[in-house]
Tab-separated table of N, CA, C and O in Angstrom:
chain	number	residue	atom	x	y	z
E	25	MET	N	31.332	-107.110	-47.435
E	25	MET	CA	32.735	-106.778	-47.734
E	25	MET	C	33.207	-107.779	-48.794
E	25	MET	O	32.943	-108.887	-48.728
E	26	ASN	N	33.973	-107.326	-49.752
E	26	ASN	CA	34.571	-108.177	-50.777
E	26	ASN	C	35.531	-109.175	-50.156
E	26	ASN	O	36.138	-108.914	-49.100
E	27	ASP	N	35.553	-110.328	-50.816
E	27	ASP	CA	36.495	-111.346	-50.345
E	27	ASP	C	37.826	-111.180	-51.029
E	27	ASP	O	38.195	-111.911	-51.929
E	28	ILE	N	38.632	-110.271	-50.578
E	28	ILE	CA	39.930	-109.921	-51.169
E	28	ILE	C	41.017	-110.675	-50.364
E	28	ILE	O	40.860	-110.726	-49.171
E	29	ALA	N	42.030	-111.112	-51.038
E	29	ALA	CA	43.113	-111.837	-50.287
E	29	ALA	C	43.734	-110.958	-49.247
E	29	ALA	O	43.828	-109.725	-49.344
E	30	PRO	N	44.086	-111.611	-48.174
E	30	PRO	CA	44.786	-110.796	-47.070
E	30	PRO	C	46.050	-110.205	-47.654
E	30	PRO	O	46.703	-110.689	-48.513
E	31	GLY	N	46.406	-109.057	-47.072
E	31	GLY	CA	47.607	-108.369	-47.502
E	31	GLY	C	47.491	-107.261	-48.467
E	31	GLY	O	48.406	-106.647	-48.927
E	32	LEU	N	46.179	-106.994	-48.849
E	32	LEU	CA	45.994	-105.877	-49.813
E	32	LEU	C	46.587	-104.555	-49.273
E	32	LEU	O	47.256	-103.909	-50.105
E	33	GLY	N	46.473	-104.267	-48.067
E	33	GLY	CA	46.950	-102.991	-47.540
E	33	GLY	C	48.483	-102.976	-47.690
E	33	GLY	O	49.029	-101.950	-48.006
E	34	LEU	N	49.215	-104.143	-47.348
E	34	LEU	CA	50.610	-104.157	-47.526
E	34	LEU	C	51.041	-103.935	-48.939
E	34	LEU	O	52.071	-103.219	-49.235
E	35	ARG	N	50.346	-104.657	-49.893
E	35	ARG	CA	50.744	-104.517	-51.272
E	35	ARG	C	50.398	-103.059	-51.781
E	35	ARG	O	51.239	-102.503	-52.502
E	36	LEU	N	49.326	-102.512	-51.262
E	36	LEU	CA	49.050	-101.130	-51.671
E	36	LEU	C	50.108	-100.163	-51.181
E	36	LEU	O	50.625	-99.307	-51.897
E	37	LYS	N	50.573	-100.325	-49.867
E	37	LYS	CA	51.542	-99.484	-49.369
E	37	LYS	C	52.943	-99.647	-50.114
E	37	LYS	O	53.543	-98.620	-50.442
E	38	LEU	N	53.256	-100.912	-50.570
E	38	LEU	CA	54.451	-101.172	-51.254
E	38	LEU	C	54.397	-100.489	-52.649
E	38	LEU	O	55.374	-99.854	-53.085
E	39	ALA	N	53.265	-100.610	-53.331
E	39	ALA	CA	53.129	-100.051	-54.660
E	39	ALA	C	53.194	-98.544	-54.584
E	39	ALA	O	53.739	-97.890	-55.494
E	40	MET	N	52.621	-97.963	-53.512
E	40	MET	CA	52.653	-96.505	-53.391
E	40	MET	C	53.988	-96.059	-53.176
E	40	MET	O	54.537	-95.065	-53.847
E	41	LYS	N	54.751	-96.724	-52.320
E	41	LYS	CA	56.151	-96.436	-52.048
E	41	LYS	C	57.037	-96.475	-53.307
E	41	LYS	O	57.797	-95.561	-53.629
E	42	ASN	N	56.865	-97.621	-54.056
E	42	ASN	CA	57.620	-97.742	-55.271
E	42	ASN	C	57.262	-96.702	-56.400
E	42	ASN	O	58.145	-96.436	-57.213
E	43	SER	N	56.040	-96.184	-56.322
E	43	SER	CA	55.618	-95.225	-57.371
E	43	SER	C	55.819	-93.792	-56.879
E	43	SER	O	55.640	-92.853	-57.673
E	44	GLY	N	56.190	-93.603	-55.598
E	44	GLY	CA	56.425	-92.291	-55.051
E	44	GLY	C	55.089	-91.529	-54.681
E	44	GLY	O	55.104	-90.270	-54.492
E	45	MET	N	53.971	-92.234	-54.617
E	45	MET	CA	52.670	-91.691	-54.306
E	45	MET	C	52.447	-91.665	-52.851
E	45	MET	O	52.799	-92.628	-52.182
E	46	THR	N	51.813	-90.622	-52.386
E	46	THR	CA	51.415	-90.576	-50.924
E	46	THR	C	49.934	-91.049	-50.866
E	46	THR	O	49.252	-91.144	-51.885
E	47	GLN	N	49.491	-91.262	-49.632
E	47	GLN	CA	48.070	-91.623	-49.413
E	47	GLN	C	47.201	-90.464	-50.019
E	47	GLN	O	46.189	-90.725	-50.635
E	48	THR	N	47.572	-89.212	-49.772
E	48	THR	CA	46.772	-88.099	-50.182
E	48	THR	C	46.698	-88.038	-51.701
E	48	THR	O	45.688	-87.807	-52.241
E	49	SER	N	47.832	-88.304	-52.397
E	49	SER	CA	47.825	-88.124	-53.819
E	49	SER	C	47.067	-89.320	-54.484
E	49	SER	O	46.309	-89.093	-55.501
E	50	LEU	N	47.135	-90.581	-53.935
E	50	LEU	CA	46.351	-91.715	-54.437
E	50	LEU	C	44.852	-91.461	-54.110
E	50	LEU	O	44.027	-91.665	-55.038
E	51	ALA	N	44.594	-90.913	-53.032
E	51	ALA	CA	43.146	-90.642	-52.683
E	51	ALA	C	42.569	-89.663	-53.642
E	51	ALA	O	41.400	-89.820	-54.088
E	52	LYS	N	43.331	-88.654	-53.911
E	52	LYS	CA	42.849	-87.668	-54.884
E	52	LYS	C	42.577	-88.251	-56.265
E	52	LYS	O	41.611	-88.002	-56.888
E	53	ALA	N	43.527	-89.055	-56.715
E	53	ALA	CA	43.460	-89.735	-58.045
E	53	ALA	C	42.230	-90.698	-58.098
E	53	ALA	O	41.647	-90.820	-59.128
E	54	LEU	N	41.915	-91.253	-56.935
E	54	LEU	CA	40.740	-92.194	-56.932
E	54	LEU	C	39.467	-91.542	-56.549
E	54	LEU	O	38.415	-92.151	-56.574
E	55	ASN	N	39.562	-90.209	-56.143
E	55	ASN	CA	38.307	-89.439	-55.814
E	55	ASN	C	37.740	-90.048	-54.571
E	55	ASN	O	36.540	-90.183	-54.465
E	56	ILE	N	38.618	-90.413	-53.556
E	56	ILE	CA	38.052	-90.898	-52.228
E	56	ILE	C	38.931	-90.191	-51.218
E	56	ILE	O	39.877	-89.464	-51.483
E	57	SER	N	38.555	-90.414	-49.942
E	57	SER	CA	39.271	-89.737	-48.870
E	57	SER	C	40.563	-90.446	-48.565
E	57	SER	O	40.832	-91.547	-48.775
E	58	GLN	N	41.553	-89.614	-47.990
E	58	GLN	CA	42.800	-90.117	-47.564
E	58	GLN	C	42.593	-91.191	-46.458
E	58	GLN	O	43.303	-92.138	-46.332
E	59	SER	N	41.586	-90.935	-45.680
E	59	SER	CA	41.337	-91.904	-44.501
E	59	SER	C	40.931	-93.185	-45.076
E	59	SER	O	41.194	-94.244	-44.475
E	60	ALA	N	40.250	-93.282	-46.289
E	60	ALA	CA	39.840	-94.596	-46.854
E	60	ALA	C	41.163	-95.378	-47.254
E	60	ALA	O	41.190	-96.550	-47.050
E	61	ILE	N	42.150	-94.687	-47.796
E	61	ILE	CA	43.324	-95.268	-48.131
E	61	ILE	C	44.019	-95.798	-46.851
E	61	ILE	O	44.547	-96.917	-46.779
E	62	GLN	N	44.074	-94.924	-45.831
E	62	GLN	CA	44.723	-95.212	-44.532
E	62	GLN	C	44.142	-96.481	-43.887
E	62	GLN	O	44.782	-97.433	-43.419
E	63	ARG	N	42.791	-96.546	-43.900
E	63	ARG	CA	42.036	-97.681	-43.282
E	63	ARG	C	42.406	-98.992	-44.161
E	63	ARG	O	42.441	-100.095	-43.573
E	64	CYS	N	42.560	-98.844	-45.438
E	64	CYS	CA	42.893	-100.073	-46.246
E	64	CYS	C	44.340	-100.529	-45.916
E	64	CYS	O	44.545	-101.717	-45.707
E	65	ILE	N	45.283	-99.641	-45.843
E	65	ILE	CA	46.658	-99.957	-45.500
E	65	ILE	C	46.731	-100.464	-44.120
E	65	ILE	O	47.523	-101.534	-43.938
E	66	SER	N	46.003	-100.037	-43.240
E	66	SER	CA	46.039	-100.616	-41.885
E	66	SER	C	45.242	-101.913	-41.639
E	66	SER	O	45.298	-102.511	-40.549
E	67	GLY	N	44.475	-102.293	-42.689
E	67	GLY	CA	43.772	-103.516	-42.723
E	67	GLY	C	42.428	-103.410	-41.966
E	67	GLY	O	41.776	-104.452	-41.740
E	68	ARG	N	42.004	-102.171	-41.777
E	68	ARG	CA	40.698	-102.006	-41.069
E	68	ARG	C	39.550	-102.011	-42.021
E	68	ARG	O	38.362	-102.172	-41.616
E	69	ASN	N	39.768	-101.865	-43.291
E	69	ASN	CA	38.696	-101.903	-44.325
E	69	ASN	C	39.337	-102.178	-45.765
E	69	ASN	O	40.559	-102.073	-45.835
E	70	TYR	N	38.527	-102.493	-46.686
E	70	TYR	CA	38.964	-102.654	-48.008
E	70	TYR	C	38.538	-101.471	-48.885
E	70	TYR	O	37.541	-100.817	-48.603
E	71	LEU	N	39.156	-101.296	-50.007
E	71	LEU	CA	38.684	-100.360	-51.038
E	71	LEU	C	37.621	-101.012	-51.876
E	71	LEU	O	37.612	-102.295	-51.976
E	72	GLU	N	36.728	-100.265	-52.435
E	72	GLU	CA	35.747	-100.825	-53.334
E	72	GLU	C	36.603	-101.446	-54.545
E	72	GLU	O	37.625	-100.931	-54.876
E	73	PHE	N	36.054	-102.535	-55.171
E	73	PHE	CA	36.718	-103.097	-56.237
E	73	PHE	C	37.134	-102.164	-57.336
E	73	PHE	O	38.218	-102.219	-57.927
E	74	LYS	N	36.209	-101.313	-57.693
E	74	LYS	CA	36.524	-100.295	-58.778
E	74	LYS	C	37.687	-99.436	-58.446
E	74	LYS	O	38.508	-99.081	-59.300
E	75	ASN	N	37.861	-99.148	-57.140
E	75	ASN	CA	39.000	-98.352	-56.741
E	75	ASN	C	40.392	-99.203	-56.692
E	75	ASN	O	41.454	-98.654	-56.907
E	76	ILE	N	40.193	-100.510	-56.467
E	76	ILE	CA	41.483	-101.424	-56.576
E	76	ILE	C	41.900	-101.472	-58.000
E	76	ILE	O	43.041	-101.308	-58.331
E	77	VAL	N	40.870	-101.518	-58.960
E	77	VAL	CA	41.229	-101.563	-60.328
E	77	VAL	C	41.963	-100.312	-60.763
E	77	VAL	O	42.972	-100.290	-61.388
E	78	LYS	N	41.319	-99.147	-60.386
E	78	LYS	CA	41.975	-97.860	-60.699
E	78	LYS	C	43.269	-97.721	-60.048
E	78	LYS	O	44.247	-97.144	-60.614
E	79	ALA	N	43.451	-98.093	-58.798
E	79	ALA	CA	44.704	-98.048	-58.069
E	79	ALA	C	45.815	-98.752	-58.725
E	79	ALA	O	46.986	-98.339	-58.863
E	80	ALA	N	45.475	-100.015	-59.198
E	80	ALA	CA	46.477	-100.793	-59.911
E	80	ALA	C	46.922	-100.149	-61.126
E	80	ALA	O	48.182	-100.105	-61.464
E	81	GLN	N	46.044	-99.531	-61.887
E	81	GLN	CA	46.421	-98.746	-63.114
E	81	GLN	C	47.263	-97.542	-62.802
E	81	GLN	O	48.258	-97.274	-63.413
E	82	ILE	N	46.857	-96.758	-61.807
E	82	ILE	CA	47.599	-95.581	-61.403
E	82	ILE	C	49.021	-95.916	-60.891
E	82	ILE	O	49.944	-95.198	-61.167
E	83	LEU	N	49.083	-97.022	-60.060
E	83	LEU	CA	50.341	-97.397	-59.554
E	83	LEU	C	51.216	-98.246	-60.455
E	83	LEU	O	52.296	-98.642	-60.104
E	84	ASN	N	50.624	-98.547	-61.652
E	84	ASN	CA	51.305	-99.343	-62.616
E	84	ASN	C	51.783	-100.687	-62.090
E	84	ASN	O	52.917	-101.151	-62.250
E	85	VAL	N	50.829	-101.410	-61.487
E	85	VAL	CA	50.989	-102.765	-60.998
E	85	VAL	C	49.886	-103.669	-61.458
E	85	VAL	O	48.887	-103.203	-61.895
E	86	SER	N	50.161	-104.843	-61.491
E	86	SER	CA	49.206	-105.924	-61.901
E	86	SER	C	47.970	-105.912	-61.004
E	86	SER	O	48.132	-105.910	-59.745
E	87	LEU	N	46.743	-105.855	-61.518
E	87	LEU	CA	45.627	-105.951	-60.727
E	87	LEU	C	45.547	-107.310	-60.006
E	87	LEU	O	45.105	-107.264	-58.723
E	88	ASP	N	45.920	-108.355	-60.578
E	88	ASP	CA	45.945	-109.648	-59.857
E	88	ASP	C	46.821	-109.624	-58.629
E	88	ASP	O	46.536	-110.193	-57.594
E	89	TRP	N	47.974	-108.984	-58.820
E	89	TRP	CA	48.935	-108.861	-57.705
E	89	TRP	C	48.362	-107.991	-56.622
E	89	TRP	O	48.474	-108.395	-55.390
E	90	LEU	N	47.902	-106.820	-56.960
E	90	LEU	CA	47.396	-105.932	-55.975
E	90	LEU	C	46.306	-106.561	-55.215
E	90	LEU	O	46.187	-106.508	-53.990
E	91	ALA	N	45.306	-107.063	-55.838
E	91	ALA	CA	44.136	-107.722	-55.234
E	91	ALA	C	44.342	-109.071	-54.523
E	91	ALA	O	43.786	-109.288	-53.453
E	92	ASN	N	45.200	-109.842	-55.180
E	92	ASN	CA	45.307	-111.268	-54.710
E	92	ASN	C	46.717	-111.617	-54.222
E	92	ASN	O	46.870	-112.648	-53.646
E	93	GLY	N	47.711	-110.832	-54.579
E	93	GLY	CA	49.081	-111.190	-54.311
E	93	GLY	C	49.702	-112.226	-55.273
E	93	GLY	O	50.814	-112.686	-55.043
E	94	ASN	N	49.060	-112.459	-56.411
E	94	ASN	CA	49.559	-113.242	-57.351
E	94	ASN	C	50.508	-112.654	-58.352
E	94	ASN	O	50.316	-111.489	-58.728
E	95	GLY	N	51.621	-113.326	-58.689
E	95	GLY	CA	52.597	-112.722	-59.620
E	95	GLY	C	53.596	-111.899	-58.867
E	95	GLY	O	53.690	-111.873	-57.704
E	96	ASN	N	54.271	-111.062	-59.670
E	96	ASN	CA	55.385	-110.305	-59.164
E	96	ASN	C	54.991	-108.793	-59.044
E	96	ASN	O	55.854	-107.953	-58.650
E	97	GLY	N	53.856	-108.453	-59.353
E	97	GLY	CA	53.395	-107.052	-59.190
E	97	GLY	C	53.577	-106.208	-60.435
E	97	GLY	O	53.125	-105.070	-60.445
E	98	THR	N	54.273	-106.676	-61.483
E	98	THR	CA	54.467	-105.952	-62.643
E	98	THR	C	53.197	-105.740	-63.510
E	98	THR	O	52.412	-106.630	-63.504
E	99	TYR	N	53.030	-104.566	-64.024
E	99	TYR	CA	51.781	-104.288	-64.811
E	99	TYR	C	51.779	-105.123	-66.100
E	99	TYR	O	52.818	-105.290	-66.783
E	100	ASP	N	50.648	-105.646	-66.412
E	100	ASP	CA	50.444	-106.418	-67.636
E	100	ASP	C	49.290	-105.789	-68.362
E	100	ASP	O	48.173	-105.591	-67.904
E	101	ALA	N	49.557	-105.342	-69.658
E	101	ALA	CA	48.550	-104.711	-70.451
E	101	ALA	C	47.232	-105.541	-70.565
E	101	ALA	O	46.160	-105.008	-70.707
E	102	GLN	N	47.350	-106.885	-70.443
E	102	GLN	CA	46.127	-107.747	-70.518
E	102	GLN	C	45.284	-107.678	-69.203
E	102	GLN	O	44.234	-108.174	-69.094
E	103	ASP	N	45.894	-107.080	-68.201
E	103	ASP	CA	45.229	-107.024	-66.905
E	103	ASP	C	44.431	-105.766	-66.739
E	103	ASP	O	44.458	-105.112	-65.688
E	104	THR	N	43.728	-105.402	-67.759
E	104	THR	CA	42.937	-104.163	-67.709
E	104	THR	C	41.511	-104.497	-68.150
E	104	THR	O	41.310	-105.222	-69.209
E	105	ILE	N	40.576	-104.123	-67.415
E	105	ILE	CA	39.182	-104.359	-67.694
E	105	ILE	C	38.806	-103.484	-68.904
E	105	ILE	O	39.062	-102.280	-68.869
E	106	GLY	N	38.100	-104.003	-69.862
E	106	GLY	CA	37.633	-103.282	-70.982
E	106	GLY	C	38.591	-103.061	-72.163
E	106	GLY	O	38.186	-102.508	-73.194
E	107	MET	N	39.813	-103.426	-71.998
E	107	MET	CA	40.766	-103.181	-73.089
E	107	MET	C	40.535	-104.175	-74.221
E	107	MET	O	40.676	-105.456	-73.966
E	108	ASN	N	40.152	-103.696	-75.349
E	108	ASN	CA	39.876	-104.493	-76.504
E	108	ASN	C	38.845	-105.611	-76.200
E	108	ASN	O	38.923	-106.672	-76.822
E	109	ASN	N	37.917	-105.319	-75.290
E	109	ASN	CA	36.921	-106.212	-74.863
E	109	ASN	C	37.560	-107.609	-74.524
E	109	ASN	O	36.853	-108.664	-74.519
E	110	THR	N	38.707	-107.634	-73.991
E	110	THR	CA	39.335	-108.887	-73.485
E	110	THR	C	39.023	-109.030	-71.996
E	110	THR	O	39.426	-108.189	-71.258
E	111	PRO	N	38.352	-110.062	-71.674
E	111	PRO	CA	38.060	-110.279	-70.283
E	111	PRO	C	39.256	-110.703	-69.474
E	111	PRO	O	40.222	-111.249	-70.049
E	112	ILE	N	39.312	-110.388	-68.203
E	112	ILE	CA	40.402	-110.817	-67.442
E	112	ILE	C	39.774	-111.811	-66.400
E	112	ILE	O	38.604	-111.671	-66.118
E	113	HIS	N	40.547	-112.742	-65.946
E	113	HIS	CA	40.096	-113.672	-64.999
E	113	HIS	C	40.672	-113.499	-63.668
E	113	HIS	O	41.965	-113.616	-63.554
E	114	LEU	N	39.930	-113.126	-62.737
E	114	LEU	CA	40.474	-112.917	-61.277
E	114	LEU	C	39.657	-113.819	-60.402
E	114	LEU	O	38.520	-114.090	-60.610
E	115	SER	N	40.266	-114.151	-59.307
E	115	SER	CA	39.653	-115.027	-58.339
E	115	SER	C	39.431	-114.326	-56.983
E	115	SER	O	39.686	-114.926	-56.008
E	116	LEU	N	39.058	-113.092	-57.092
E	116	LEU	CA	39.031	-112.368	-55.827
E	116	LEU	C	37.538	-112.070	-55.326
E	116	LEU	O	37.508	-111.706	-54.185
E	117	ILE	N	36.558	-112.301	-56.063
E	117	ILE	CA	35.196	-112.101	-55.638
E	117	ILE	C	34.458	-113.436	-55.749
E	117	ILE	O	34.389	-113.958	-56.861
E	118	HIS	N	33.912	-113.939	-54.758
E	118	HIS	CA	33.155	-115.109	-54.771
E	118	HIS	C	31.611	-114.722	-54.830
E	118	HIS	O	31.165	-114.009	-54.010
E	119	ILE	N	30.982	-115.226	-55.879
E	119	ILE	CA	29.560	-114.858	-56.114
E	119	ILE	C	28.668	-116.052	-55.665
E	119	ILE	O	29.012	-117.104	-55.842
């Protein structure tokens, strides 16, 4: 399991509420099951990192905030993987 900061589920739930998305609509956008979203929100499991990245983009929040709780949650255009080949620096996976 990825070493994601505690509270991912709470931040995901808050971002969904603020964006007006349901578990079902986010799951459909991520092409995963609604139960995977529910398990993440309840803290029983994490989303795959690629889905955390996509969720941040869909929910219009900062990836660093969603994954780590850093910052205020507002989306930053520099917080996008692959944009203009600009790397982002995250401290959420220990290799």
